[in-house]
Amino acid sequence: MASGWARGPARLTGRAGIRLILAIETSCDETAAAVVDGPEVRSSVVASQARLHTPYGGVVPEVAARQHLGTVNAVVDEALDAAGLALDAVDAVAVTQRPGLIGALLVGVATAKALAYGAGKPLVMVDHLHGHICASWLEPLALDPPFVSLIASGGHTRLDLVDDYAEPRLLGSTLDDAAGEAIDKGARTLGLGYPGGPALERLAADGDRKAFEFPVGLAGRTDADFSFAGVKTALLYAVRDLGEQEVGRRRADLAASYQEAVVRPLAQRLVGAAVDAGVPAVALGGGVAANGRLRALTAEFAEPAGVAVAAPDRALCTDNAAMIGAAAQFTPPLSWPRYAGADAMATSPPGGIAA
Ligand code: KG4
Ligand code: ZN
């Protein structure tokens, strides 16, 4: 373990010594860089590739990697400029190491290694999911543990108990599709483009969420796991059975009912897990946490239970590099030459998401 790293008492303070960080995130289809100073976001730049992938109905890994390659240097420069800093001024460079599209991750990791080496700075290899959790640590939210965290993104859906930002503990996760995946596929079934989340939410705003009764995965269970494969298939069947004309007429109702079936178990199990663990707060994270209905429903369940709801700004819920800079302050840094051998990984190790 690198020197200067201490776990434990520092709950809201990160780690002394390394707090001014240039962070890079390229795990999927956003090229992002940020400068954070402790919990303060000095700059956060996100160049989204989403439009590039729209014609394909999803992210094309090779296209994503090539686009990162063409964009990452300019995004890093913009983040440093916006923070009014030169690379020499930062304490460390941080980068998303895992999980994600391997080619996309490699671009960020190679860039971060080159910058760290050139400037003689330590490198911090961060888990993307740890980043989503640590978004709640950033100001102005600056959430103090303990709390239960929900990460609902395109690739993951999980609940963690966070007593310490350095060591989130997994409580439960999806047994099949991620919530964001179900949302994107549902949106596609309803003829909306990629990415589907924001479009589905806009369409659902004009619909009746009780119009269709879609099944809620693992409805009878009270644990912290999720399942979204069934609801996705149910929408497919409903659309097939209704026929084109009727689907056209009732698209908003279908969207609202489908969105409800996906976000309700997220809100319910998140608050339930906090009550079971006896912690006073829950935090929303990951792209799906940008969803207004999920936020409202979580508040609805939490209020009578006496649980507080922390929801980072939407821009800190969807992929960004500021959250990577936050998690870096709870992750052991690597100095040269140790980081030379550290590489991108498509998945998180079974042991967990923190280093
Ligand atoms: O965390 P994220 O930006 O990237 C991953 O790490 O996957 O999450 C992306 C997911 C996509 O499935 C997208 O459709 C969903 O978050 N999303 C939303 C909304 N905004 C993004 N889902 C529902 N409502 C939204 N407003
Ligand atoms: Zn993400």
GROMACS .gro file of C-alpha atoms and ligand atoms in nm:
model
  382
    1MET     CA    1   0.000   0.000   0.000
    2ALA     CA    2   0.135   0.342  -0.095
    3SER     CA    3   0.269   0.559   0.184
    4GLY     CA    4   0.059   0.848   0.309
    5TRP     CA    5  -0.262   0.650   0.271
    6ALA     CA    6  -0.473   0.605   0.580
    7ARG     CA    7  -0.813   0.441   0.601
    8GLY     CA    8  -1.054   0.512   0.876
    9PRO     CA    9  -1.119   0.827   1.068
   10ALA     CA   10  -1.121   1.064   0.772
   11ARG     CA   11  -1.484   1.032   0.673
   12LEU     CA   12  -1.551   1.363   0.513
   13THR     CA   13  -1.199   1.481   0.459
   14GLY     CA   14  -1.059   1.244   0.197
   15ARG     CA   15  -0.690   1.186   0.232
   16ALA     CA   16  -0.447   1.453   0.340
   17GLY     CA   17  -0.167   1.532   0.096
   18ILE     CA   18  -0.350   1.459  -0.228
   19ARG     CA   19  -0.650   1.680  -0.284
   20LEU     CA   20  -0.587   1.883  -0.598
   21ILE     CA   21  -0.653   1.628  -0.870
   22LEU     CA   22  -0.683   1.615  -1.247
   23ALA     CA   23  -0.927   1.332  -1.318
   24ILE     CA   24  -1.007   1.159  -1.648
   25GLU     CA   25  -1.305   0.938  -1.733
   26THR     CA   26  -1.346   0.747  -2.063
   27SER     CA   27  -1.521   0.423  -1.962
   28CYS     CA   28  -1.814   0.447  -2.202
   29ASP     CA   29  -1.935   0.722  -2.434
   30GLU     CA   30  -1.843   1.040  -2.246
   31THR     CA   31  -1.493   1.185  -2.270
   32ALA     CA   32  -1.459   1.370  -1.941
   33ALA     CA   33  -1.195   1.554  -1.741
   34ALA     CA   34  -1.222   1.753  -1.419
   35VAL     CA   35  -1.017   1.929  -1.158
   36VAL     CA   36  -1.125   1.880  -0.798
   37ASP     CA   37  -0.976   2.036  -0.488
   38GLY     CA   38  -1.087   1.816  -0.199
   39PRO     CA   39  -1.468   1.809  -0.228
   40GLU     CA   40  -1.475   2.126  -0.439
   41VAL     CA   41  -1.527   2.087  -0.815
   42ARG     CA   42  -1.298   2.343  -0.979
   43SER     CA   43  -1.393   2.237  -1.332
   44SER     CA   44  -1.581   1.952  -1.500
   45VAL     CA   45  -1.584   1.905  -1.875
   46VAL     CA   46  -1.791   1.633  -2.044
   47ALA     CA   47  -1.781   1.575  -2.420
   48SER     CA   48  -2.066   1.338  -2.495
   49GLN     CA   49  -2.041   1.102  -2.791
   50ALA     CA   50  -2.407   1.000  -2.760
   51ARG     CA   51  -2.507   1.149  -3.099
   52LEU     CA   52  -2.232   0.957  -3.271
   53HIS     CA   53  -2.384   0.628  -3.153
   54THR     CA   54  -2.750   0.722  -3.211
   55PRO     CA   55  -2.770   0.570  -3.561
   56TYR     CA   56  -2.660   0.232  -3.417
   57GLY     CA   57  -2.910   0.234  -3.127
   58GLY     CA   58  -2.633   0.182  -2.869
   59VAL     CA   59  -2.265   0.243  -2.799
   60VAL     CA   60  -2.029   0.090  -3.057
   61PRO     CA   61  -1.711   0.009  -2.859
   62GLU     CA   62  -1.460   0.066  -3.139
   63VAL     CA   63  -1.622   0.395  -3.239
   64ALA     CA   64  -1.618   0.506  -2.873
   65ALA     CA   65  -1.247   0.429  -2.830
   66ARG     CA   66  -1.149   0.615  -3.148
   67GLN     CA   67  -1.358   0.916  -3.052
   68HIS     CA   68  -1.200   0.929  -2.703
   69LEU     CA   69  -0.860   0.922  -2.869
   70GLY     CA   70  -0.943   1.226  -3.081
   71THR     CA   71  -1.101   1.424  -2.796
   72VAL     CA   72  -0.928   1.344  -2.470
   73ASN     CA   73  -0.635   1.587  -2.492
   74ALA     CA   74  -0.860   1.883  -2.572
   75VAL     CA   75  -1.098   1.789  -2.288
   76VAL     CA   76  -0.808   1.768  -2.041
   77ASP     CA   77  -0.674   2.106  -2.156
   78GLU     CA   78  -1.020   2.260  -2.119
   79ALA     CA   79  -1.059   2.123  -1.765
   80LEU     CA   80  -0.718   2.262  -1.660
   81ASP     CA   81  -0.790   2.599  -1.828
   82ALA     CA   82  -1.132   2.628  -1.664
   83ALA     CA   83  -0.970   2.560  -1.327
   84GLY     CA   84  -0.699   2.816  -1.403
   85LEU     CA   85  -0.424   2.561  -1.342
   86ALA     CA   86  -0.126   2.411  -1.519
   87LEU     CA   87  -0.068   2.035  -1.490
   88ASP     CA   88   0.236   2.103  -1.269
   89ALA     CA   89   0.008   2.246  -1.000
   90VAL     CA   90  -0.197   1.932  -0.932
   91ASP     CA   91  -0.109   1.679  -0.661
   92ALA     CA   92  -0.203   1.373  -0.868
   93VAL     CA   93  -0.365   1.247  -1.186
   94ALA     CA   94  -0.663   1.011  -1.147
   95VAL     CA   95  -0.830   0.793  -1.408
   96THR     CA   96  -1.113   0.542  -1.441
   97GLN     CA   97  -0.947   0.201  -1.455
   98ARG     CA   98  -1.262  -0.017  -1.458
   99PRO     CA   99  -1.532  -0.133  -1.530
  100GLY     CA  100  -1.628  -0.036  -1.885
  101LEU     CA  101  -1.550  -0.081  -2.253
  102ILE     CA  102  -1.192  -0.198  -2.259
  103GLY     CA  103  -1.083   0.003  -2.565
  104ALA     CA  104  -1.244   0.318  -2.425
  105LEU     CA  105  -1.083   0.268  -2.082
  106LEU     CA  106  -0.742   0.210  -2.241
  107VAL     CA  107  -0.746   0.558  -2.397
  108GLY     CA  108  -0.804   0.724  -2.059
  109VAL     CA  109  -0.551   0.506  -1.877
  110ALA     CA  110  -0.278   0.559  -2.141
  111THR     CA  111  -0.344   0.935  -2.140
  112ALA     CA  112  -0.336   0.956  -1.760
  113LYS     CA  113  -0.016   0.752  -1.739
  114ALA     CA  114   0.155   0.978  -1.992
  115LEU     CA  115   0.043   1.295  -1.810
  116ALA     CA  116   0.143   1.159  -1.468
  117TYR     CA  117   0.481   1.042  -1.594
  118GLY     CA  118   0.554   1.364  -1.781
  119ALA     CA  119   0.466   1.582  -1.482
  120GLY     CA  120   0.618   1.351  -1.220
  121LYS     CA  121   0.286   1.304  -1.037
  122PRO     CA  122   0.135   0.998  -0.871
  123LEU     CA  123  -0.146   0.819  -1.053
  124VAL     CA  124  -0.469   0.705  -0.889
  125MET     CA  125  -0.657   0.419  -1.058
  126VAL     CA  126  -1.026   0.454  -0.976
  127ASP     CA  127  -1.325   0.220  -1.006
  128HIS     CA  128  -1.608   0.391  -1.198
  129LEU     CA  129  -1.873   0.261  -0.955
  130HIS     CA  130  -1.675   0.391  -0.658
  131GLY     CA  131  -1.680   0.722  -0.845
  132HIS     CA  132  -2.061   0.721  -0.871
  133ILE     CA  133  -2.080   0.667  -0.493
  134CYS     CA  134  -1.826   0.940  -0.415
  135ALA     CA  135  -2.021   1.194  -0.625
  136SER     CA  136  -2.223   1.242  -0.303
  137TRP     CA  137  -1.907   1.352  -0.122
  138LEU     CA  138  -1.863   1.649  -0.355
  139GLU     CA  139  -1.988   1.993  -0.262
  140PRO     CA  140  -2.250   2.127  -0.231
  141LEU     CA  141  -2.402   1.792  -0.125
  142ALA     CA  142  -2.101   1.680   0.088
  143LEU     CA  143  -2.295   1.387   0.233
  144ASP     CA  144  -2.154   1.244   0.555
  145PRO     CA  145  -2.174   0.862   0.603
  146PRO     CA  146  -2.338   0.638   0.703
  147PHE     CA  147  -2.589   0.604   0.418
  148VAL     CA  148  -2.711   0.353   0.164
  149SER     CA  149  -2.611   0.430  -0.194
  150LEU     CA  150  -2.800   0.335  -0.509
  151ILE     CA  151  -2.605   0.320  -0.832
  152ALA     CA  152  -2.839   0.282  -1.127
  153SER     CA  153  -2.657   0.322  -1.456
  154GLY     CA  154  -2.649   0.174  -1.804
  155GLY     CA  155  -2.430  -0.117  -1.697
  156HIS     CA  156  -2.493  -0.158  -1.323
  157THR     CA  157  -2.761  -0.150  -1.058
  158ARG     CA  158  -2.654  -0.201  -0.697
  159LEU     CA  159  -2.702  -0.095  -0.338
  160ASP     CA  160  -2.404  -0.035  -0.109
  161LEU     CA  161  -2.381   0.045   0.257
  162VAL     CA  162  -2.138   0.335   0.295
  163ASP     CA  163  -1.994   0.369   0.645
  164ASP     CA  164  -1.675   0.507   0.498
  165TYR     CA  165  -1.628   0.635   0.142
  166ALA     CA  166  -1.311   0.426   0.122
  167GLU     CA  167  -1.499   0.099   0.174
  168PRO     CA  168  -1.853   0.074   0.034
  169ARG     CA  169  -2.007  -0.265   0.113
  170LEU     CA  170  -2.230  -0.436  -0.143
  171LEU     CA  171  -2.584  -0.510  -0.018
  172GLY     CA  172  -2.746  -0.629  -0.339
  173SER     CA  173  -2.747  -0.590  -0.716
  174THR     CA  174  -2.941  -0.674  -1.028
  175LEU     CA  175  -2.964  -1.040  -1.117
  176ASP     CA  176  -3.000  -0.965  -1.489
  177ASP     CA  177  -3.030  -0.630  -1.671
  178ALA     CA  178  -2.920  -0.296  -1.528
  179ALA     CA  179  -3.197  -0.039  -1.473
  180GLY     CA  180  -3.048   0.192  -1.737
  181GLU     CA  181  -3.026  -0.094  -1.984
  182ALA     CA  182  -3.396  -0.171  -1.924
  183ILE     CA  183  -3.477   0.197  -1.973
  184ASP     CA  184  -3.274   0.223  -2.293
  185LYS     CA  185  -3.423  -0.099  -2.437
  186GLY     CA  186  -3.776   0.005  -2.336
  187ALA     CA  187  -3.722   0.343  -2.500
  188ARG     CA  188  -3.609   0.167  -2.815
  189THR     CA  189  -3.920  -0.054  -2.813
  190LEU     CA  190  -4.125   0.268  -2.803
  191GLY     CA  191  -3.936   0.408  -3.100
  192LEU     CA  192  -3.724   0.656  -2.904
  193GLY     CA  193  -3.358   0.700  -2.996
  194TYR     CA  194  -3.042   0.622  -2.801
  195PRO     CA  195  -2.975   0.716  -2.525
  196GLY     CA  196  -3.329   0.647  -2.416
  197GLY     CA  197  -3.346   0.770  -2.057
  198PRO     CA  198  -3.408   1.143  -2.103
  199ALA     CA  199  -3.641   1.081  -2.402
  200LEU     CA  200  -3.844   0.823  -2.207
  201GLU     CA  201  -3.874   1.062  -1.914
  202ARG     CA  202  -3.997   1.344  -2.142
  203LEU     CA  203  -4.257   1.118  -2.306
  204ALA     CA  204  -4.367   0.975  -1.969
  205ALA     CA  205  -4.440   1.326  -1.841
  206ASP     CA  206  -4.756   1.334  -2.058
  207GLY     CA  207  -4.868   0.981  -1.970
  208ASP     CA  208  -5.061   0.797  -1.702
  209ARG     CA  209  -4.829   0.577  -1.497
  210LYS     CA  210  -5.123   0.358  -1.389
  211ALA     CA  211  -5.248   0.293  -1.743
  212PHE     CA  212  -5.057  -0.034  -1.779
  213GLU     CA  213  -4.959  -0.273  -1.505
  214PHE     CA  214  -4.609  -0.400  -1.578
  215PRO     CA  215  -4.456  -0.664  -1.352
  216VAL     CA  216  -4.204  -0.555  -1.089
  217GLY     CA  217  -3.903  -0.790  -1.077
  218LEU     CA  218  -3.859  -0.997  -0.754
  219ALA     CA  219  -4.182  -0.839  -0.627
  220GLY     CA  220  -4.223  -1.083  -0.340
  221ARG     CA  221  -3.872  -1.042  -0.205
  222THR     CA  222  -3.759  -0.803   0.063
  223ASP     CA  223  -3.384  -0.821   0.004
  224ALA     CA  224  -3.168  -0.573  -0.186
  225ASP     CA  225  -3.152  -0.746  -0.526
  226PHE     CA  226  -3.323  -0.635  -0.848
  227SER     CA  227  -3.445  -0.786  -1.174
  228PHE     CA  228  -3.545  -0.594  -1.486
  229ALA     CA  229  -3.553  -0.862  -1.756
  230GLY     CA  230  -3.924  -0.940  -1.699
  231VAL     CA  231  -4.051  -0.585  -1.729
  232LYS     CA  232  -3.860  -0.536  -2.052
  233THR     CA  233  -4.022  -0.845  -2.204
  234ALA     CA  234  -4.364  -0.739  -2.074
  235LEU     CA  235  -4.334  -0.408  -2.261
  236LEU     CA  236  -4.236  -0.594  -2.578
  237TYR     CA  237  -4.547  -0.814  -2.552
  238ALA     CA  238  -4.772  -0.518  -2.470
  239VAL     CA  239  -4.651  -0.331  -2.778
  240ARG     CA  240  -4.697  -0.641  -2.996
  241ASP     CA  241  -5.049  -0.706  -2.864
  242LEU     CA  242  -5.167  -0.345  -2.887
  243GLY     CA  243  -5.073  -0.307  -3.253
  244GLU     CA  244  -4.908  -0.014  -3.424
  245GLN     CA  245  -5.201   0.229  -3.424
  246GLU     CA  246  -5.292   0.183  -3.059
  247VAL     CA  247  -4.926   0.201  -2.954
  248GLY     CA  248  -4.899   0.530  -3.145
  249ARG     CA  249  -5.200   0.665  -2.954
  250ARG     CA  250  -5.087   0.543  -2.612
  251ARG     CA  251  -4.710   0.587  -2.627
  252ALA     CA  252  -4.702   0.835  -2.338
  253ASP     CA  253  -4.907   0.600  -2.116
  254LEU     CA  254  -4.678   0.310  -2.207
  255ALA     CA  255  -4.370   0.522  -2.128
  256ALA     CA  256  -4.508   0.643  -1.793
  257SER     CA  257  -4.617   0.296  -1.682
  258TYR     CA  258  -4.290   0.139  -1.792
  259GLN     CA  259  -4.078   0.406  -1.623
  260GLU     CA  260  -4.279   0.353  -1.305
  261ALA     CA  261  -4.216  -0.025  -1.311
  262VAL     CA  262  -3.841   0.034  -1.339
  263VAL     CA  263  -3.794   0.313  -1.086
  264ARG     CA  264  -4.041   0.199  -0.817
  265PRO     CA  265  -3.837  -0.104  -0.700
  266LEU     CA  266  -3.522   0.112  -0.705
  267ALA     CA  267  -3.676   0.367  -0.469
  268GLN     CA  268  -3.850   0.108  -0.252
  269ARG     CA  269  -3.549  -0.118  -0.198
  270LEU     CA  270  -3.312   0.172  -0.148
  271VAL     CA  271  -3.518   0.316   0.135
  272GLY     CA  272  -3.592  -0.034   0.271
  273ALA     CA  273  -3.219  -0.109   0.287
  274ALA     CA  274  -3.154   0.214   0.481
  275VAL     CA  275  -3.426   0.127   0.731
  276ASP     CA  276  -3.289  -0.227   0.769
  277ALA     CA  277  -2.934  -0.098   0.818
  278GLY     CA  278  -3.051   0.171   1.060
  279VAL     CA  279  -2.881   0.453   0.868
  280PRO     CA  280  -3.032   0.801   0.841
  281ALA     CA  281  -2.985   0.871   0.469
  282VAL     CA  282  -2.986   0.736   0.115
  283ALA     CA  283  -2.797   0.868  -0.187
  284LEU     CA  284  -2.887   0.841  -0.555
  285GLY     CA  285  -2.616   0.789  -0.816
  286GLY     CA  286  -2.560   0.678  -1.174
  287GLY     CA  287  -2.728   0.805  -1.489
  288VAL     CA  288  -3.077   0.680  -1.398
  289ALA     CA  289  -3.057   0.897  -1.083
  290ALA     CA  290  -3.108   1.193  -1.316
  291ASN     CA  291  -3.468   1.070  -1.351
  292GLY     CA  292  -3.720   1.304  -1.187
  293ARG     CA  293  -3.973   1.031  -1.110
  294LEU     CA  294  -3.706   0.821  -0.932
  295ARG     CA  295  -3.611   1.125  -0.724
  296ALA     CA  296  -3.973   1.204  -0.636
  297LEU     CA  297  -4.061   0.844  -0.553
  298THR     CA  298  -3.753   0.802  -0.333
  299ALA     CA  299  -3.857   1.110  -0.137
  300GLU     CA  300  -4.210   0.969  -0.109
  301PHE     CA  301  -4.087   0.643   0.045
  302ALA     CA  302  -3.819   0.808   0.257
  303GLU     CA  303  -4.025   1.081   0.423
  304PRO     CA  304  -4.250   0.859   0.640
  305ALA     CA  305  -3.949   0.639   0.724
  306GLY     CA  306  -3.756   0.941   0.854
  307VAL     CA  307  -3.478   0.884   0.601
  308ALA     CA  308  -3.306   1.178   0.428
  309VAL     CA  309  -3.254   1.168   0.051
  310ALA     CA  310  -2.934   1.300  -0.103
  311ALA     CA  311  -2.932   1.344  -0.478
  312PRO     CA  312  -2.628   1.501  -0.645
  313ASP     CA  313  -2.683   1.750  -0.921
  314ARG     CA  314  -2.790   1.569  -1.239
  315ALA     CA  315  -2.458   1.648  -1.408
  316LEU     CA  316  -2.278   1.462  -1.128
  317CYS     CA  317  -2.513   1.160  -1.159
  318THR     CA  318  -2.444   1.090  -1.526
  319ASP     CA  319  -2.085   1.002  -1.618
  320ASN     CA  320  -1.834   1.274  -1.536
  321ALA     CA  321  -1.474   1.300  -1.416
  322ALA     CA  322  -1.536   1.505  -1.099
  323MET     CA  323  -1.673   1.191  -0.932
  324ILE     CA  324  -1.350   1.010  -1.032
  325GLY     CA  325  -1.149   1.289  -0.865
  326ALA     CA  326  -1.364   1.243  -0.555
  327ALA     CA  327  -1.312   0.864  -0.538
  328ALA     CA  328  -0.939   0.919  -0.598
  329GLN     CA  329  -0.924   1.083  -0.257
  330PHE     CA  330  -1.034   0.754  -0.103
  331THR     CA  331  -0.802   0.533  -0.312
  332PRO     CA  332  -0.430   0.459  -0.262
  333PRO     CA  333  -0.219   0.649  -0.517
  334LEU     CA  334   0.051   0.473  -0.718
  335SER     CA  335   0.388   0.631  -0.780
  336TRP     CA  336   0.620   0.559  -1.074
  337PRO     CA  337   0.710   0.283  -1.164
  338ARG     CA  338   0.425   0.102  -0.989
  339TYR     CA  339   0.156   0.246  -1.212
  340ALA     CA  340   0.343   0.138  -1.527
  341GLY     CA  341   0.201  -0.211  -1.482
  342ALA     CA  342  -0.152  -0.106  -1.379
  343ASP     CA  343  -0.391  -0.154  -1.669
  344ALA     CA  344  -0.750  -0.100  -1.772
  345MET     CA  345  -0.996  -0.377  -1.677
  346ALA     CA  346  -1.336  -0.448  -1.829
  347THR     CA  347  -1.486  -0.554  -1.494
  348SER     CA  348  -1.438  -0.476  -1.125
  349PRO     CA  349  -1.267  -0.751  -0.925
  350PRO     CA  350  -1.501  -0.977  -0.724
  351GLY     CA  351  -1.353  -0.834  -0.404
  352GLY     CA  352  -1.525  -0.499  -0.447
  353ILE     CA  353  -1.514  -0.159  -0.607
  354ALA     CA  354  -1.277   0.025  -0.371
  355ALA     CA  355  -0.901  -0.026  -0.387
  356KG4     O1  356  -2.401   0.640  -1.532
  356KG4     P1  357  -2.430   0.660  -1.676
  356KG4     O2  358  -2.423   0.802  -1.730
  356KG4     O3  359  -2.337   0.571  -1.765
  356KG4     C1  360  -2.304   0.439  -1.726
  356KG4     O4  361  -2.211   0.425  -1.645
  356KG4     O5  362  -2.375   0.349  -1.777
  356KG4     O6  363  -2.575   0.600  -1.702
  356KG4     C2  364  -2.632   0.595  -1.831
  356KG4     C3  365  -2.775   0.547  -1.818
  356KG4     C4  366  -2.841   0.523  -1.953
  356KG4     O7  367  -2.907   0.399  -1.950
  356KG4     C5  368  -2.939   0.639  -1.965
  356KG4     O8  369  -3.052   0.611  -2.045
  356KG4     C6  370  -2.977   0.659  -1.819
  356KG4     O9  371  -2.855   0.645  -1.750
  356KG4     N1  372  -3.037   0.792  -1.797
  356KG4     C7  373  -3.163   0.811  -1.755
  356KG4     C8  374  -3.184   0.951  -1.753
  356KG4     N2  375  -3.068   1.012  -1.791
  356KG4     C9  376  -2.978   0.912  -1.817
  356KG4     N3  377  -3.260   0.722  -1.722
  356KG4    C10  378  -3.379   0.773  -1.685
  356KG4     N4  379  -3.408   0.905  -1.681
  356KG4    C11  380  -3.314   0.998  -1.715
  356KG4     N5  381  -3.343   1.127  -1.711
  357ZN      ZN  382  -2.161   0.550  -1.495
   0.00000   0.00000   0.00000
